[in-house]
Short mmCIF file of C-alpha atoms and ligand atoms in Angstrom, two decimals:
data_model
loop_
_atom_site.label_atom_id
_atom_site.label_comp_id
_atom_site.label_asym_id
_atom_site.label_seq_id
_atom_site.Cartn_x
_atom_site.Cartn_y
_atom_site.Cartn_z
CA MET A 1 -0.06 0.09 -0.13
CA LEU A 2 2.81 2.66 1.13
CA ASN A 3 5.58 2.88 -1.19
CA GLU A 4 7.85 -0.03 -1.02
CA LYS A 5 10.46 2.20 0.66
CA LEU A 6 8.62 3.59 3.83
CA GLN A 7 6.72 0.16 4.44
CA ASP A 8 9.92 -1.39 4.68
CA TYR A 9 11.16 1.43 6.95
CA ILE A 10 7.58 1.29 9.25
CA ASP A 11 8.43 -2.63 9.62
CA SER A 12 11.77 -1.84 10.01
CA LEU A 13 10.83 -0.55 13.63
CA ILE A 14 8.30 -2.85 15.01
CA GLN A 15 10.35 -5.23 17.39
CA PRO A 16 10.23 -8.91 16.94
CA ARG A 17 8.52 -10.95 18.64
CA GLN A 18 9.63 -13.90 20.97
CA GLY A 19 9.06 -17.39 22.40
CA ILE A 20 5.95 -18.64 20.84
CA LEU A 21 4.57 -15.59 18.83
CA ALA A 22 8.08 -16.15 16.57
CA GLU A 23 7.75 -19.90 16.53
CA MET A 24 3.34 -18.73 15.48
CA GLU A 25 4.95 -16.78 12.69
CA GLU A 26 7.73 -18.90 11.37
CA TYR A 27 5.13 -21.84 11.61
CA ALA A 28 2.68 -19.50 9.67
CA GLU A 29 4.74 -18.74 6.81
CA ILE A 30 6.43 -22.21 6.22
CA ASN A 31 2.92 -24.13 5.67
CA GLY A 32 0.92 -20.44 4.16
CA VAL A 33 -1.14 -19.96 6.91
CA PRO A 34 -2.15 -15.89 6.31
CA ILE A 35 -1.32 -14.42 9.90
CA MET A 36 -2.46 -10.71 9.33
CA GLU A 37 0.85 -8.29 8.59
CA PRO A 38 2.85 -7.10 11.25
CA ALA A 39 2.46 -3.03 10.97
CA GLY A 40 -1.82 -4.01 10.49
CA ILE A 41 -1.57 -6.08 13.37
CA GLU A 42 0.22 -3.16 15.19
CA THR A 43 -1.81 -0.16 14.34
CA MET A 44 -4.92 -2.83 15.61
CA LEU A 45 -2.97 -3.53 18.87
CA GLN A 46 -2.51 0.56 19.43
CA LEU A 47 -6.01 0.93 18.82
CA LEU A 48 -7.14 -1.47 20.95
CA ARG A 49 -4.66 -0.51 23.98
CA LEU A 50 -6.10 3.27 23.13
CA GLN A 51 -9.41 1.61 23.51
CA GLN A 52 -9.34 -0.75 26.86
CA PRO A 53 -12.17 -2.93 25.85
CA ASP A 54 -13.66 -5.48 28.50
CA ALA A 55 -15.10 -8.00 25.99
CA ILE A 56 -13.84 -8.43 22.05
CA LEU A 57 -14.47 -11.22 19.09
CA GLU A 58 -12.45 -12.45 16.16
CA VAL A 59 -14.37 -13.53 13.35
CA GLY A 60 -11.19 -16.06 12.13
CA THR A 61 -8.75 -17.64 14.84
CA ALA A 62 -6.34 -19.27 12.31
CA ILE A 63 -3.66 -20.55 14.59
CA GLY A 64 -4.82 -18.23 17.23
CA TYR A 65 -1.82 -16.09 17.10
CA SER A 66 -3.44 -12.18 16.75
CA ALA A 67 -6.53 -14.17 19.80
CA LEU A 68 -3.16 -14.40 21.81
CA ARG A 69 -1.22 -10.77 20.20
CA MET A 70 -4.27 -9.30 21.76
CA ALA A 71 -4.17 -11.07 25.28
CA PHE A 72 -0.69 -10.06 25.58
CA ALA A 73 -1.07 -6.30 24.81
CA LEU A 74 -4.66 -6.30 26.97
CA PRO A 75 -4.45 -8.77 29.55
CA ALA A 76 -7.41 -7.79 31.52
CA THR A 77 -9.46 -8.40 27.98
CA LYS A 78 -11.49 -10.95 27.22
CA ILE A 79 -11.26 -12.84 23.55
CA VAL A 80 -14.00 -14.54 21.68
CA THR A 81 -12.17 -15.90 18.30
CA LEU A 82 -14.55 -18.33 15.89
CA GLU A 83 -12.79 -20.82 13.27
CA ARG A 84 -14.30 -23.07 11.35
CA ASP A 85 -11.51 -25.70 10.12
CA GLU A 86 -10.71 -27.83 11.89
CA GLU A 87 -7.04 -28.06 11.90
CA ARG A 88 -6.29 -25.20 12.64
CA PHE A 89 -8.82 -24.63 15.51
CA ASN A 90 -7.23 -27.51 17.10
CA LEU A 91 -3.41 -25.96 16.60
CA ALA A 92 -4.65 -22.39 18.50
CA VAL A 93 -5.93 -24.90 20.91
CA ASP A 94 -2.59 -25.62 21.95
CA TYR A 95 -0.81 -22.94 21.57
CA ILE A 96 -3.33 -20.77 23.53
CA LYS A 97 -3.26 -23.42 25.73
CA ARG A 98 1.24 -23.65 25.75
CA SER A 99 0.74 -20.05 26.43
CA GLY A 100 -1.05 -19.98 29.60
CA LEU A 101 -3.97 -18.07 28.75
CA GLN A 102 -6.52 -20.30 27.76
CA ARG A 103 -8.84 -18.54 30.58
CA GLN A 104 -8.60 -15.66 28.56
CA ILE A 105 -9.47 -16.58 25.72
CA VAL A 106 -12.36 -18.86 24.04
CA GLN A 107 -12.18 -20.69 21.20
CA ILE A 108 -15.45 -21.65 19.55
CA LYS A 109 -15.71 -24.16 16.69
CA GLY A 110 -18.15 -23.35 13.54
CA ASP A 111 -19.09 -21.61 10.50
CA ALA A 112 -19.03 -18.28 11.96
CA LEU A 113 -22.26 -17.30 9.96
CA GLU A 114 -24.23 -19.66 12.11
CA LEU A 115 -22.08 -19.14 15.42
CA GLU A 116 -24.61 -16.06 16.47
CA PRO A 117 -26.25 -17.65 19.32
CA GLU A 118 -23.12 -19.51 21.20
CA VAL A 119 -21.24 -16.52 20.49
CA SER A 120 -24.58 -13.99 22.37
CA GLU A 121 -23.80 -16.16 25.16
CA TYR A 122 -20.57 -13.92 25.55
CA ALA A 123 -22.12 -10.61 24.32
CA PRO A 124 -21.84 -7.62 24.30
CA PHE A 125 -18.53 -7.06 22.85
CA ASP A 126 -16.51 -3.67 22.46
CA ALA A 127 -14.67 -4.61 19.90
CA ILE A 128 -15.84 -6.63 16.47
CA PHE A 129 -11.71 -7.82 14.65
CA ILE A 130 -12.70 -9.64 11.41
CA ASP A 131 -10.45 -12.04 9.31
CA ALA A 132 -12.16 -14.81 7.88
CA ALA A 133 -13.85 -14.82 4.46
CA LYS A 134 -13.49 -12.20 2.27
CA GLY A 135 -16.71 -12.66 0.27
CA GLN A 136 -18.54 -13.37 3.26
CA TYR A 137 -17.27 -10.08 5.35
CA ARG A 138 -21.07 -7.79 4.62
CA ARG A 139 -22.68 -10.72 6.35
CA PHE A 140 -20.30 -10.91 9.31
CA PHE A 141 -20.40 -7.47 10.22
CA GLU A 142 -23.71 -7.28 9.89
CA ILE A 143 -24.32 -10.60 11.86
CA TYR A 144 -22.39 -9.24 14.54
CA SER A 145 -23.23 -5.34 14.98
CA ARG A 146 -25.38 -6.98 16.94
CA VAL A 147 -23.54 -7.91 19.24
CA LEU A 148 -21.31 -4.46 19.91
CA LYS A 149 -21.91 -2.58 21.93
CA PRO A 150 -22.94 1.39 21.14
CA GLY A 151 -19.06 3.42 20.72
CA GLY A 152 -17.74 0.36 19.74
CA LEU A 153 -15.27 -0.70 16.84
CA ILE A 154 -15.35 -3.20 13.79
CA ILE A 155 -11.77 -2.98 12.58
CA THR A 156 -12.19 -5.40 9.46
CA ASP A 157 -8.90 -6.22 7.15
CA ASN A 158 -7.63 -7.07 4.29
CA VAL A 159 -10.10 -4.64 2.34
CA LEU A 160 -7.65 -3.07 -0.24
CA PHE A 161 -6.96 -6.66 -1.12
CA LYS A 162 -3.36 -6.90 -2.27
CA GLY A 163 -4.10 -3.38 -4.41
CA HIS A 164 -6.30 -5.28 -6.73
CA VAL A 165 -9.37 -2.99 -5.06
CA TYR A 166 -7.82 0.42 -6.86
CA ASP A 167 -5.33 -0.92 -8.88
CA ASN A 168 -7.03 -1.53 -13.33
CA HIS A 169 -5.16 -4.10 -14.10
CA VAL A 170 -6.58 -7.10 -15.84
CA ILE A 171 -7.73 -10.23 -13.35
CA GLU A 172 -7.23 -13.48 -15.47
CA SER A 173 -8.71 -15.47 -12.17
CA LYS A 174 -12.12 -15.79 -12.34
CA ARG A 175 -12.55 -16.56 -8.84
CA ILE A 176 -10.14 -13.33 -7.69
CA ARG A 177 -12.66 -10.96 -9.50
CA SER A 178 -15.50 -11.59 -8.04
CA LEU A 179 -12.93 -11.94 -5.07
CA VAL A 180 -12.60 -8.64 -5.75
CA LYS A 181 -16.07 -6.91 -6.51
CA LYS A 182 -17.08 -8.35 -3.10
CA ILE A 183 -14.38 -6.05 -1.07
CA ASP A 184 -15.13 -2.90 -2.97
CA GLU A 185 -18.64 -3.41 -2.87
CA PHE A 186 -18.15 -4.08 0.86
CA ASN A 187 -16.22 -1.11 1.23
CA ARG A 188 -18.61 1.55 -0.19
CA TRP A 189 -21.92 -0.16 2.16
CA LEU A 190 -19.05 0.48 4.77
CA SER A 191 -18.01 3.53 4.38
CA SER A 192 -22.11 4.63 3.57
CA HIS A 193 -23.57 2.81 6.46
CA PRO A 194 -25.51 5.27 8.60
CA GLU A 195 -24.72 3.62 11.93
CA TYR A 196 -20.79 3.97 11.92
CA ASP A 197 -18.58 6.37 11.08
CA THR A 198 -15.37 4.39 8.45
CA ILE A 199 -11.82 4.96 7.32
CA ILE A 200 -9.43 3.04 5.67
CA LEU A 201 -5.96 2.40 6.66
CA PRO A 202 -3.42 1.87 3.51
CA ILE A 203 -1.67 -0.50 6.14
CA GLY A 204 -0.37 -3.72 6.25
CA ASP A 205 -3.67 -5.24 3.65
CA GLY A 206 -6.25 -2.42 4.33
CA VAL A 207 -7.26 -2.12 7.49
CA ALA A 208 -10.90 -0.67 7.72
CA VAL A 209 -11.37 1.04 11.24
CA SER A 210 -15.49 1.82 11.95
CA LYS A 211 -16.89 3.33 14.73
CA LYS A 212 -20.43 2.45 16.14
CA ARG A 213 -22.64 5.74 16.55
C1 SAM B 1 -6.94 -14.67 7.84
S1 SAM B 1 -6.72 -16.29 8.53
C2 SAM B 1 -7.32 -15.43 10.30
C3 SAM B 1 -5.23 -15.10 10.61
C4 SAM B 1 -5.47 -14.40 12.72
N1 SAM B 1 -7.09 -13.58 12.74
C5 SAM B 1 -4.29 -14.39 12.47
O1 SAM B 1 -4.18 -12.63 12.69
O2 SAM B 1 -3.67 -14.24 13.49
C6 SAM B 1 -8.12 -16.34 8.44
C7 SAM B 1 -8.94 -17.77 9.18
O3 SAM B 1 -10.74 -17.35 8.68
C8 SAM B 1 -11.20 -18.89 8.70
N2 SAM B 1 -13.26 -18.78 7.96
C9 SAM B 1 -12.94 -18.37 7.56
N3 SAM B 1 -14.89 -18.35 7.10
C10 SAM B 1 -14.83 -18.78 7.76
C11 SAM B 1 -15.95 -18.71 9.17
N4 SAM B 1 -16.77 -18.70 8.03
N5 SAM B 1 -16.64 -19.08 10.20
C12 SAM B 1 -15.15 -18.93 10.91
N6 SAM B 1 -13.80 -19.53 9.69
C13 SAM B 1 -13.54 -19.36 9.56
C14 SAM B 1 -9.76 -19.69 7.89
O4 SAM B 1 -10.65 -21.17 8.16
C15 SAM B 1 -8.92 -19.06 7.97
O5 SAM B 1 -8.69 -19.84 9.18
#
């Protein structure tokens, strides 16, 4: 998003993670697990530190990396996180157990489009982090904005989708073209949503920050 030299400079100032987080980053890199990019996650954590939420809902746990980053940054915050992929869910169980933060993080397995009843037991939330199937962003947003407190934040990752949403280049893959269209429609819908004030930050893969009025 930012020019490459500027992005490299900012990334070079981000302190390397240690211990289990470094191990998870290595696992994600080797196994192609798409965890949030460094500048994106640092930005989100800083917003959350300012907000000091009591409870956060995360849609898309993967192996538990961002859930653990949030838990370490906000020791008094409860985190509820949703994942449908069994293998990733189980890896996240192991990592979270090893971190000793299993009482702070509630993992729910299943399709986030169908988990509203289970999630409601932990509602309301002060912040929601949407980082799951990009084609479903609007549905995740609509379902879970019901359990967000007034004044709460919804942070959505990957809304600039590697630049595809604003670059006019030809995209060969029909699947990618359709995803780009969906993300662009989501961004337009979100930016004009009457109940939210939204800004898209050109950080990481593009991070939308929406505040409920
Ligand atoms: C980008 S990864 C999440 C990365 C994680 N937030 C991090 O930064 O460490 C997206 C995850 O969402 C999961 N996912 C996608 N659609 C989902 C759905 N409808 N319900 C639950 N999980 C979903 C995928 O299986 C994948 O593991």
